[in-house]
Amino acid sequence: MTITTESPAAARGRTYSRWTSLVVLCTGALMTILDGNIVTVAMPAVQRDLGFTGPGLAWIVNAYLIPFGGLLLLAGRVGDLVGRKRMFTAGLALFTAASVLCGVATGREVLVAARAVQGVGGAMTMAVVLGMVVALFPEPRERARAIAVFSAVGAAGGALGTFLGGALTEALSWHWIFLINLPIGVAAWAAAVRVLAPDEGTGPGRGVDYSGAALVTGALMLTVYTITGAGRLGAVTTVLLALAALALFVAFAVRQARAARPLLRLRLFRSRLLTGANAVQVLMVATMYGFQFIGALYLQRVLGYGELATGMAFVPAPVLIGVLMLGLSARTIGRFGAYRVLLAGLVLIVVGMALLSRAPVGGAYLADVLPPMLLLAVGFAAAMPALTGLAMSGAREEDAGLASGLFNTTQVVGGSLGLAALSALAAARTEGMLGEGAAAVPATAEGYQLAFRVAASIAVAALVLAAAVLRDRSARRR
């Protein structure tokens, strides 16, 4: 028997190729994550330029989130069939082209339509990334490091979107929050074509359950639409739409149980880790979106910060998250286990949100905003990689793309749900106090305090659920 060994130089080259691939995947993911919220700070400028009404302005965000959240699951399944590299590169190309259309838009309809196409491209790109990361790094310790890097990029993208939106809008114009994607997207696409290893997938001949795809895509899109529009649709319409979405989900589950080649194999949900991690993520991301959006509004409408100052105020969070995820998360998870690290992170998130619930009228950034922001950053830096690892460990290799799409879907739905619910609560509380004769700024601050208290309660629910469901055998043996 002849035994061949890989030379050290070849081993170093193979490792470099895998980590270079991870950089390319993270770059593509970063663009899509940034564009989910980069427009938040720039929306007043867009409104002045294109003449959006108040309710119409929300469609700049909603037009992206609805197809993005609705198509993740389908894109993940198709990526498993036709090849994840093909899906990723096609998504990058579509997203980049749509970004250019957004950047040159001179009318409301063109901008909203281009944002919807961006959402489609973003779903195609993001749906397969986690599956590709898992395939690149099969060894547990390296996989933990890779997931920590990917999670750091995702977390940084969410917070950096606020900063870049303000900086680009104030320095140049709102058009550049989209046009900046052109050079990045072209470079990322070229690198992906060259660096990522080709994969053929399981073959399109195995088929796609198109009826199931239509049902689940419709259900997800209707869910995201209902969540994002809850504040303006009215109670009756919101309830009817929610019931319609529920009916579509039920029809989809029935279809998957009977289909010969289902889109979503229901066996996925037999995994306690996969199902539990997705449920915890919905609650955790809802909490963090509350901090990101309500926190930005608190700085602007209560403390009087401008666009660029608001963006700068959020910089410490992504910097700390990136440092911790890249430097400590994988080693911490390797030493203490994902379960314990997740619980510790969720405890810090609960404490941070509880401190934010003070949010006084005469507050100061250094005393009232920065300390809880840092607690939230440390908590998220610990919790997100651990949660991602737990979720993906519950999926088989052939289902990795689908599990990746499912995990990203629950992230979008959780963020949309948190944003809609917390914003509605804050607005209702503020309007109630204004009706009682309170001044505008104190009434606004009281509304945000209520939103932060509810967000802290949601974080407590995530902590309790994680403690009850995600404890694994390795954690018990320790």
Tab-separated table of C-alpha atoms in Angstrom:
chain	number	residue	atom	x	y	z
A	1	MET	CA	0.000	0.000	0.000
A	2	THR	CA	1.384	3.391	-0.958
A	3	ILE	CA	0.830	6.239	1.439
A	4	THR	CA	1.103	9.777	0.119
A	5	THR	CA	1.348	12.796	2.325
A	6	GLU	CA	0.578	16.363	1.481
A	7	SER	CA	3.594	18.647	1.555
A	8	PRO	CA	3.562	21.599	3.997
A	9	ALA	CA	3.544	24.010	1.050
A	10	ALA	CA	0.519	22.311	-0.482
A	11	ALA	CA	-1.273	22.298	2.852
A	12	ARG	CA	-0.593	25.998	3.293
A	13	GLY	CA	-1.896	26.679	-0.219
A	14	ARG	CA	-5.065	24.689	0.368
A	15	THR	CA	-5.732	26.529	3.646
A	16	TYR	CA	-5.095	29.884	1.987
A	17	SER	CA	-7.558	29.035	-0.768
A	18	ARG	CA	-10.293	28.160	1.736
A	19	TRP	CA	-9.790	31.326	3.768
A	20	THR	CA	-9.642	33.407	0.599
A	21	SER	CA	-12.956	31.843	-0.395
A	22	LEU	CA	-14.346	32.848	2.989
A	23	VAL	CA	-13.282	36.458	2.364
A	24	VAL	CA	-15.130	36.441	-0.959
A	25	LEU	CA	-18.256	34.962	0.624
A	26	CYS	CA	-18.159	37.508	3.442
A	27	THR	CA	-17.770	40.379	0.975
A	28	GLY	CA	-20.872	39.316	-0.910
A	29	ALA	CA	-22.800	38.854	2.317
A	30	LEU	CA	-21.658	42.231	3.639
A	31	MET	CA	-23.130	44.088	0.651
A	32	THR	CA	-26.554	42.510	1.104
A	33	ILE	CA	-26.572	43.078	4.868
A	34	LEU	CA	-25.512	46.704	4.501
A	35	ASP	CA	-28.280	47.433	2.045
A	36	GLY	CA	-30.901	46.131	4.421
A	37	ASN	CA	-30.492	49.241	6.560
A	38	ILE	CA	-28.037	51.662	4.928
A	39	VAL	CA	-31.006	53.710	3.708
A	40	THR	CA	-32.358	54.335	7.221
A	41	VAL	CA	-30.355	57.485	7.938
A	42	ALA	CA	-30.566	58.640	4.300
A	43	MET	CA	-34.357	58.428	3.994
A	44	PRO	CA	-35.031	62.101	4.835
A	45	ALA	CA	-32.727	63.123	1.981
A	46	VAL	CA	-34.402	60.667	-0.407
A	47	GLN	CA	-37.803	61.998	0.650
A	48	ARG	CA	-36.800	65.589	-0.075
A	49	ASP	CA	-35.275	64.681	-3.440
A	50	LEU	CA	-37.940	62.333	-4.838
A	51	GLY	CA	-41.034	63.600	-3.032
A	52	PHE	CA	-42.009	60.459	-1.125
A	53	THR	CA	-44.947	60.706	1.257
A	54	GLY	CA	-44.499	59.467	4.823
A	55	PRO	CA	-46.156	56.058	4.257
A	56	GLY	CA	-44.588	55.755	0.812
A	57	LEU	CA	-41.116	56.303	2.233
A	58	ALA	CA	-41.358	53.012	4.130
A	59	TRP	CA	-41.379	51.177	0.807
A	60	ILE	CA	-37.706	52.011	0.306
A	61	VAL	CA	-37.050	49.497	3.094
A	62	ASN	CA	-40.040	47.199	2.581
A	63	ALA	CA	-39.440	46.711	-1.151
A	64	TYR	CA	-36.053	45.199	-0.263
A	65	LEU	CA	-37.100	43.142	2.771
A	66	ILE	CA	-40.175	41.469	1.247
A	67	PRO	CA	-38.470	39.628	-1.658
A	68	PHE	CA	-35.309	39.154	0.404
A	69	GLY	CA	-37.121	37.392	3.232
A	70	GLY	CA	-39.580	35.644	0.954
A	71	LEU	CA	-37.087	34.059	-1.437
A	72	LEU	CA	-34.304	32.900	0.896
A	73	LEU	CA	-35.729	29.434	1.417
A	74	LEU	CA	-36.379	28.817	-2.281
A	75	ALA	CA	-32.966	30.164	-3.266
A	76	GLY	CA	-31.276	27.902	-0.730
A	77	ARG	CA	-33.017	24.814	-2.136
A	78	VAL	CA	-32.293	25.729	-5.761
A	79	GLY	CA	-28.670	26.355	-4.782
A	80	ASP	CA	-28.462	22.791	-3.446
A	81	LEU	CA	-29.751	21.509	-6.801
A	82	VAL	CA	-27.887	23.617	-9.375
A	83	GLY	CA	-24.759	24.435	-7.370
A	84	ARG	CA	-24.196	26.992	-4.646
A	85	LYS	CA	-21.425	28.792	-6.530
A	86	ARG	CA	-23.761	29.388	-9.482
A	87	MET	CA	-26.450	30.734	-7.171
A	88	PHE	CA	-23.993	32.970	-5.293
A	89	THR	CA	-22.402	34.507	-8.394
A	90	ALA	CA	-25.755	35.000	-10.130
A	91	GLY	CA	-27.082	36.719	-7.026
A	92	LEU	CA	-24.041	39.012	-6.840
A	93	ALA	CA	-24.467	40.035	-10.481
A	94	LEU	CA	-28.179	40.770	-10.077
A	95	PHE	CA	-27.658	42.646	-6.801
A	96	THR	CA	-24.889	44.807	-8.279
A	97	ALA	CA	-26.910	45.686	-11.376
A	98	ALA	CA	-29.935	46.590	-9.259
A	99	SER	CA	-27.730	48.766	-7.023
A	100	VAL	CA	-26.741	50.835	-10.057
A	101	LEU	CA	-30.425	51.279	-10.972
A	102	CYS	CA	-31.114	52.461	-7.412
A	103	GLY	CA	-28.223	54.895	-7.571
A	104	VAL	CA	-29.325	56.545	-10.824
A	105	ALA	CA	-33.061	56.535	-10.004
A	106	THR	CA	-34.764	59.868	-10.492
A	107	GLY	CA	-38.303	58.745	-9.660
A	108	ARG	CA	-40.037	56.986	-6.784
A	109	GLU	CA	-41.322	54.047	-8.819
A	110	VAL	CA	-37.911	53.277	-10.323
A	111	LEU	CA	-36.222	53.329	-6.916
A	112	VAL	CA	-38.795	51.044	-5.293
A	113	ALA	CA	-38.701	48.588	-8.207
A	114	ALA	CA	-34.889	48.527	-8.197
A	115	ARG	CA	-34.892	47.911	-4.440
A	116	ALA	CA	-37.161	44.894	-5.009
A	117	VAL	CA	-34.702	43.495	-7.567
A	118	GLN	CA	-31.930	44.113	-5.047
A	119	GLY	CA	-33.893	42.009	-2.573
A	120	VAL	CA	-34.074	39.124	-5.078
A	121	GLY	CA	-30.321	39.296	-5.704
A	122	GLY	CA	-29.637	39.552	-1.985
A	123	ALA	CA	-31.705	36.435	-1.295
A	124	MET	CA	-29.846	34.480	-3.989
A	125	THR	CA	-26.507	35.547	-2.523
A	126	MET	CA	-27.228	35.061	1.172
A	127	ALA	CA	-29.225	31.837	0.931
A	128	VAL	CA	-26.207	29.648	0.154
A	129	VAL	CA	-23.387	31.374	2.031
A	130	LEU	CA	-23.608	29.427	5.287
A	131	GLY	CA	-23.858	26.141	3.412
A	132	MET	CA	-20.690	27.024	1.489
A	133	VAL	CA	-18.873	27.992	4.692
A	134	VAL	CA	-19.795	24.662	6.305
A	135	ALA	CA	-18.579	22.758	3.229
A	136	LEU	CA	-15.301	24.685	3.174
A	137	PHE	CA	-14.501	23.997	6.833
A	138	PRO	CA	-15.523	20.476	7.879
A	139	GLU	CA	-13.163	20.358	10.888
A	140	PRO	CA	-15.054	21.625	14.005
A	141	ARG	CA	-12.424	24.039	15.326
A	142	GLU	CA	-11.780	25.667	11.940
A	143	ARG	CA	-15.502	25.757	11.248
A	144	ALA	CA	-16.033	27.636	14.519
A	145	ARG	CA	-13.400	30.181	13.475
A	146	ALA	CA	-14.935	30.554	10.019
A	147	ILE	CA	-18.443	31.006	11.408
A	148	ALA	CA	-17.074	33.582	13.859
A	149	VAL	CA	-15.607	35.551	10.937
A	150	PHE	CA	-18.850	35.337	8.976
A	151	SER	CA	-20.920	36.354	12.010
A	152	ALA	CA	-18.578	39.288	12.676
A	153	VAL	CA	-19.093	40.517	9.128
A	154	GLY	CA	-22.852	40.190	9.472
A	155	ALA	CA	-22.938	42.026	12.783
A	156	ALA	CA	-20.594	44.737	11.569
A	157	GLY	CA	-22.638	45.151	8.394
A	158	GLY	CA	-25.796	45.830	10.344
A	159	ALA	CA	-24.214	48.581	12.416
A	160	LEU	CA	-21.926	49.960	9.698
A	161	GLY	CA	-24.948	50.468	7.462
A	162	THR	CA	-26.133	53.237	9.773
A	163	PHE	CA	-22.716	54.918	9.755
A	164	LEU	CA	-22.107	54.643	6.007
A	165	GLY	CA	-25.615	55.803	5.185
A	166	GLY	CA	-25.066	59.005	7.133
A	167	ALA	CA	-21.483	59.569	5.975
A	168	LEU	CA	-22.119	59.037	2.259
A	169	THR	CA	-25.335	61.057	2.271
A	170	GLU	CA	-23.760	64.002	4.073
A	171	ALA	CA	-20.459	63.957	2.145
A	172	LEU	CA	-21.818	63.183	-1.358
A	173	SER	CA	-25.500	62.361	-1.832
A	174	TRP	CA	-27.936	59.531	-1.104
A	175	HIS	CA	-27.273	58.104	-4.584
A	176	TRP	CA	-23.851	56.934	-3.403
A	177	ILE	CA	-25.212	54.601	-0.756
A	178	PHE	CA	-26.171	52.430	-3.743
A	179	LEU	CA	-23.477	53.314	-6.302
A	180	ILE	CA	-20.744	52.272	-3.857
A	181	ASN	CA	-21.864	48.691	-4.502
A	182	LEU	CA	-20.737	48.794	-8.146
A	183	PRO	CA	-16.954	48.502	-7.659
A	184	ILE	CA	-17.374	46.213	-4.658
A	185	GLY	CA	-19.862	43.979	-6.446
A	186	VAL	CA	-17.785	43.685	-9.621
A	187	ALA	CA	-14.648	42.847	-7.627
A	188	ALA	CA	-16.518	40.317	-5.479
A	189	TRP	CA	-18.085	38.643	-8.540
A	190	ALA	CA	-14.733	38.376	-10.339
A	191	ALA	CA	-13.084	36.955	-7.233
A	192	ALA	CA	-15.928	34.486	-6.694
A	193	VAL	CA	-15.656	33.165	-10.247
A	194	ARG	CA	-11.915	32.678	-9.834
A	195	VAL	CA	-11.565	31.572	-6.211
A	196	LEU	CA	-14.654	29.572	-5.238
A	197	ALA	CA	-14.472	25.867	-6.010
A	198	PRO	CA	-17.098	24.713	-8.528
A	199	ASP	CA	-19.888	22.477	-7.286
A	200	GLU	CA	-22.484	20.755	-9.413
A	201	GLY	CA	-25.146	20.389	-6.747
A	202	THR	CA	-27.350	17.333	-6.587
A	203	GLY	CA	-28.662	18.061	-10.078
A	204	PRO	CA	-31.730	19.949	-11.325
A	205	GLY	CA	-33.039	16.666	-12.696
A	206	ARG	CA	-34.116	15.771	-9.179
A	207	GLY	CA	-36.677	18.535	-9.557
A	208	VAL	CA	-38.070	21.363	-7.493
A	209	ASP	CA	-41.459	21.259	-5.817
A	210	TYR	CA	-42.838	24.290	-7.642
A	211	SER	CA	-46.209	24.169	-5.879
A	212	GLY	CA	-44.471	24.105	-2.535
A	213	ALA	CA	-42.126	26.876	-3.675
A	214	ALA	CA	-45.073	29.080	-4.610
A	215	LEU	CA	-46.821	28.418	-1.295
A	216	VAL	CA	-43.840	29.058	0.979
A	217	THR	CA	-42.587	32.061	-1.014
A	218	GLY	CA	-46.063	33.588	-0.936
A	219	ALA	CA	-46.393	32.843	2.773
A	220	LEU	CA	-43.008	34.353	3.624
A	221	MET	CA	-43.526	37.435	1.472
A	222	LEU	CA	-46.984	37.980	2.939
A	223	THR	CA	-45.594	37.538	6.454
A	224	VAL	CA	-42.825	40.089	5.923
A	225	TYR	CA	-45.269	42.466	4.215
A	226	THR	CA	-47.700	42.148	7.124
A	227	ILE	CA	-44.966	42.696	9.697
A	228	THR	CA	-43.409	45.703	7.989
A	229	GLY	CA	-46.799	47.277	7.224
A	230	ALA	CA	-48.504	46.544	10.543
A	231	GLY	CA	-48.315	50.144	11.675
A	232	ARG	CA	-50.163	51.570	8.672
A	233	LEU	CA	-52.456	48.757	7.503
A	234	GLY	CA	-54.851	48.901	10.429
A	235	ALA	CA	-55.736	46.186	12.928
A	236	VAL	CA	-58.398	44.400	10.865
A	237	THR	CA	-56.322	44.265	7.678
A	238	THR	CA	-53.246	43.145	9.602
A	239	VAL	CA	-55.156	40.283	11.254
A	240	LEU	CA	-56.666	39.164	7.938
A	241	LEU	CA	-53.274	39.190	6.232
A	242	ALA	CA	-51.718	37.285	9.147
A	243	LEU	CA	-54.439	34.632	8.892
A	244	ALA	CA	-53.886	34.375	5.149
A	245	ALA	CA	-50.138	33.913	5.700
A	246	LEU	CA	-50.847	31.240	8.315
A	247	ALA	CA	-53.154	29.423	5.882
A	248	LEU	CA	-50.408	29.429	3.249
A	249	PHE	CA	-47.915	28.015	5.751
A	250	VAL	CA	-50.334	25.232	6.686
A	251	ALA	CA	-50.934	24.432	3.016
A	252	PHE	CA	-47.173	24.369	2.472
A	253	ALA	CA	-46.634	21.949	5.388
A	254	VAL	CA	-49.336	19.634	4.030
A	255	ARG	CA	-47.780	19.791	0.580
A	256	GLN	CA	-44.300	18.970	1.923
A	257	ALA	CA	-45.618	15.979	3.836
A	258	ARG	CA	-47.119	14.531	0.636
A	259	ALA	CA	-44.677	15.617	-2.104
A	260	ALA	CA	-42.310	13.025	-3.548
A	261	ARG	CA	-39.528	15.634	-3.802
A	262	PRO	CA	-40.363	18.330	-1.232
A	263	LEU	CA	-38.810	21.773	-1.253
A	264	LEU	CA	-38.339	21.707	2.517
A	265	ARG	CA	-37.714	18.308	3.992
A	266	LEU	CA	-39.728	18.290	7.190
A	267	ARG	CA	-37.127	16.001	8.725
A	268	LEU	CA	-35.040	19.160	9.213
A	269	PHE	CA	-37.338	20.146	12.056
A	270	ARG	CA	-36.700	16.862	13.838
A	271	SER	CA	-33.366	18.372	14.800
A	272	ARG	CA	-33.846	20.030	18.165
A	273	LEU	CA	-30.737	22.144	17.579
A	274	LEU	CA	-31.796	23.430	14.160
A	275	THR	CA	-35.387	24.181	15.169
A	276	GLY	CA	-34.483	25.644	18.545
A	277	ALA	CA	-31.660	27.800	17.187
A	278	ASN	CA	-33.936	29.313	14.545
A	279	ALA	CA	-36.606	30.078	17.156
A	280	VAL	CA	-34.053	31.702	19.476
A	281	GLN	CA	-32.681	33.719	16.570
A	282	VAL	CA	-36.097	35.228	15.803
A	283	LEU	CA	-36.275	36.585	19.368
A	284	MET	CA	-32.634	37.671	19.629
A	285	VAL	CA	-32.577	39.489	16.286
A	286	ALA	CA	-35.893	41.181	17.101
A	287	THR	CA	-34.198	42.565	20.212
A	288	MET	CA	-31.081	43.745	18.398
A	289	TYR	CA	-33.062	45.448	15.638
A	290	GLY	CA	-34.859	47.305	18.397
A	291	PHE	CA	-31.542	48.657	19.628
A	292	GLN	CA	-30.283	49.527	16.171
A	293	PHE	CA	-33.317	51.413	14.860
A	294	ILE	CA	-34.910	52.765	18.043
A	295	GLY	CA	-31.464	53.694	19.334
A	296	ALA	CA	-30.748	55.722	16.196
A	297	LEU	CA	-34.096	57.509	16.528
A	298	TYR	CA	-33.394	58.258	20.199
A	299	LEU	CA	-30.091	59.898	19.287
A	300	GLN	CA	-31.697	62.000	16.543
A	301	ARG	CA	-35.094	62.919	17.982
A	302	VAL	CA	-34.315	63.128	21.695
A	303	LEU	CA	-30.619	64.014	21.940
A	304	GLY	CA	-30.623	66.066	18.715
A	305	TYR	CA	-27.860	64.259	16.800
A	306	GLY	CA	-27.413	64.796	13.062
A	307	GLU	CA	-27.042	62.089	10.404
A	308	LEU	CA	-23.258	61.770	10.524
A	309	ALA	CA	-23.089	62.097	14.321
A	310	THR	CA	-25.659	59.316	14.676
A	311	GLY	CA	-23.627	57.078	12.409
A	312	MET	CA	-20.427	57.851	14.310
A	313	ALA	CA	-22.138	57.054	17.613
A	314	PHE	CA	-22.695	53.473	16.450
A	315	VAL	CA	-19.080	52.859	15.363
A	316	PRO	CA	-17.890	51.332	18.695
A	317	ALA	CA	-20.431	48.499	18.401
A	318	PRO	CA	-19.253	46.948	15.092
A	319	VAL	CA	-15.597	47.523	16.008
A	320	LEU	CA	-16.015	45.683	19.311
A	321	ILE	CA	-18.111	42.942	17.720
A	322	GLY	CA	-15.502	42.403	15.019
A	323	VAL	CA	-12.595	42.292	17.465
A	324	LEU	CA	-14.345	39.851	19.791
A	325	MET	CA	-15.687	37.563	17.082
A	326	LEU	CA	-12.402	37.351	15.226
A	327	GLY	CA	-10.167	37.143	18.283
A	328	LEU	CA	-12.108	35.321	20.970
A	329	SER	CA	-15.385	33.757	19.827
A	330	ALA	CA	-14.036	30.565	18.264
A	331	ARG	CA	-11.609	29.917	21.111
A	332	THR	CA	-14.247	30.674	23.726
A	333	ILE	CA	-16.752	28.351	22.064
A	334	GLY	CA	-14.072	25.666	21.755
A	335	ARG	CA	-13.279	25.917	25.478
A	336	PHE	CA	-16.709	26.346	27.038
A	337	GLY	CA	-19.061	25.009	24.355
A	338	ALA	CA	-21.552	26.832	22.161
A	339	TYR	CA	-24.408	26.371	24.647
A	340	ARG	CA	-22.687	28.148	27.551
A	341	VAL	CA	-21.329	30.931	25.344
A	342	LEU	CA	-24.792	31.509	23.878
A	343	LEU	CA	-26.392	31.809	27.305
A	344	ALA	CA	-23.703	34.212	28.521
A	345	GLY	CA	-24.201	36.376	25.447
A	346	LEU	CA	-27.971	36.465	25.892
A	347	VAL	CA	-27.581	37.501	29.547
A	348	LEU	CA	-25.464	40.478	28.451
A	349	ILE	CA	-28.072	41.415	25.844
A	350	VAL	CA	-30.801	41.366	28.497
A	351	VAL	CA	-28.754	43.626	30.790
A	352	GLY	CA	-27.883	46.017	27.969
A	353	MET	CA	-31.504	46.412	26.865
A	354	ALA	CA	-32.618	46.895	30.478
A	355	LEU	CA	-30.107	49.732	30.880
A	356	LEU	CA	-31.267	51.341	27.642
A	357	SER	CA	-34.837	51.397	28.949
A	358	ARG	CA	-33.816	54.438	31.038
A	359	ALA	CA	-33.083	56.551	27.887
A	360	PRO	CA	-33.694	59.922	29.644
A	361	VAL	CA	-34.662	63.177	27.943
A	362	GLY	CA	-31.503	64.912	29.100
A	363	GLY	CA	-29.337	61.880	28.484
A	364	ALA	CA	-25.679	61.845	27.557
A	365	TYR	CA	-24.059	59.513	25.048
A	366	LEU	CA	-21.146	58.498	27.290
A	367	ALA	CA	-23.337	57.830	30.321
A	368	ASP	CA	-26.632	56.550	28.901
A	369	VAL	CA	-25.953	55.106	25.420
A	370	LEU	CA	-22.380	53.860	25.152
A	371	PRO	CA	-22.293	51.491	28.194
A	372	PRO	CA	-25.423	49.500	27.221
A	373	MET	CA	-24.308	49.574	23.571
A	374	LEU	CA	-21.025	47.918	24.550
A	375	LEU	CA	-22.843	45.279	26.607
A	376	LEU	CA	-25.077	44.521	23.631
A	377	ALA	CA	-22.049	44.307	21.332
A	378	VAL	CA	-20.228	41.854	23.627
A	379	GLY	CA	-23.403	39.808	24.079
A	380	PHE	CA	-24.097	39.621	20.363
A	381	ALA	CA	-20.458	38.815	19.575
A	382	ALA	CA	-20.717	35.826	21.906
A	383	ALA	CA	-24.232	34.674	21.053
A	384	MET	CA	-24.397	34.887	17.258
A	385	PRO	CA	-21.478	32.574	16.304
A	386	ALA	CA	-22.587	30.061	18.938
A	387	LEU	CA	-26.167	30.135	17.678
A	388	THR	CA	-25.077	29.813	14.040
A	389	GLY	CA	-22.886	26.837	14.835
A	390	LEU	CA	-25.683	25.103	16.737
A	391	ALA	CA	-28.147	25.663	13.896
A	392	MET	CA	-25.873	24.410	11.131
A	393	SER	CA	-24.667	21.420	13.170
A	394	GLY	CA	-28.230	20.121	13.084
A	395	ALA	CA	-28.327	19.864	9.259
A	396	ARG	CA	-27.020	17.150	6.950
A	397	GLU	CA	-24.507	18.065	4.248
A	398	GLU	CA	-27.057	17.665	1.453
A	399	ASP	CA	-29.397	20.035	3.282
A	400	ALA	CA	-26.769	22.666	4.132
A	401	GLY	CA	-27.992	25.178	1.541
A	402	LEU	CA	-31.580	24.765	2.663
A	403	ALA	CA	-30.610	25.083	6.328
A	404	SER	CA	-28.602	28.206	5.476
A	405	GLY	CA	-31.614	29.701	3.700
A	406	LEU	CA	-33.858	28.817	6.638
A	407	PHE	CA	-31.475	30.416	9.145
A	408	ASN	CA	-31.227	33.609	7.104
A	409	THR	CA	-35.011	33.638	6.643
A	410	THR	CA	-35.676	33.544	10.381
A	411	GLN	CA	-33.140	36.336	10.789
A	412	VAL	CA	-35.001	38.603	8.350
A	413	VAL	CA	-38.417	37.728	9.782
A	414	GLY	CA	-37.173	38.255	13.338
A	415	GLY	CA	-35.675	41.631	12.480
A	416	SER	CA	-38.791	42.765	10.624
A	417	LEU	CA	-41.034	41.603	13.439
A	418	GLY	CA	-38.958	43.362	16.073
A	419	LEU	CA	-38.750	46.575	14.085
A	420	ALA	CA	-42.475	46.679	13.342
A	421	ALA	CA	-43.620	45.749	16.847
A	422	LEU	CA	-41.222	48.001	18.758
A	423	SER	CA	-41.756	50.964	16.433
A	424	ALA	CA	-45.536	50.597	16.745
A	425	LEU	CA	-45.334	50.425	20.549
A	426	ALA	CA	-43.096	53.486	20.724
A	427	ALA	CA	-45.351	55.482	18.390
A	428	ALA	CA	-48.520	54.524	20.271
A	429	ARG	CA	-47.014	55.491	23.622
A	430	THR	CA	-45.750	58.805	22.255
A	431	GLU	CA	-49.108	59.659	20.672
A	432	GLY	CA	-50.884	58.804	23.912
A	433	MET	CA	-48.692	61.141	25.917
A	434	LEU	CA	-49.035	63.910	23.351
A	435	GLY	CA	-52.787	63.517	23.633
A	436	GLU	CA	-52.444	64.028	27.377
A	437	GLY	CA	-50.610	67.308	26.816
A	438	ALA	CA	-46.990	66.185	27.202
A	439	ALA	CA	-44.229	67.997	25.324
A	440	ALA	CA	-42.902	66.369	22.152
A	441	VAL	CA	-39.401	65.386	23.311
A	442	PRO	CA	-40.433	63.852	26.678
A	443	ALA	CA	-43.286	62.002	24.975
A	444	THR	CA	-40.916	60.660	22.325
A	445	ALA	CA	-38.400	59.569	24.968
A	446	GLU	CA	-41.141	57.746	26.901
A	447	GLY	CA	-42.145	55.878	23.765
A	448	TYR	CA	-38.569	54.719	23.212
A	449	GLN	CA	-38.228	53.680	26.851
A	450	LEU	CA	-41.276	51.436	26.458
A	451	ALA	CA	-39.812	49.925	23.277
A	452	PHE	CA	-36.532	49.153	25.051
A	453	ARG	CA	-38.366	47.551	28.000
A	454	VAL	CA	-40.297	45.291	25.650
A	455	ALA	CA	-37.075	44.469	23.775
A	456	ALA	CA	-35.481	43.447	27.087
A	457	SER	CA	-38.462	41.161	27.744
A	458	ILE	CA	-38.033	39.568	24.309
A	459	ALA	CA	-34.360	38.969	25.124
A	460	VAL	CA	-35.390	37.263	28.368
A	461	ALA	CA	-37.685	34.985	26.351
A	462	ALA	CA	-34.769	34.127	24.035
A	463	LEU	CA	-32.605	33.293	27.041
A	464	VAL	CA	-35.238	31.028	28.611
A	465	LEU	CA	-35.901	29.242	25.315
A	466	ALA	CA	-32.195	28.701	24.637
A	467	ALA	CA	-31.622	27.338	28.144
A	468	ALA	CA	-34.513	24.904	27.792
A	469	VAL	CA	-33.997	23.672	24.233
A	470	LEU	CA	-30.380	24.022	23.103
A	471	ARG	CA	-28.495	22.223	25.850
A	472	ASP	CA	-26.538	19.425	24.163
A	473	ARG	CA	-24.807	16.268	25.373
A	474	SER	CA	-21.348	17.821	25.244
A	475	ALA	CA	-22.528	20.647	27.524
A	476	ARG	CA	-23.991	18.149	29.999
A	477	ARG	CA	-20.760	16.160	30.134
A	478	ARG	CA	-18.779	19.221	31.087
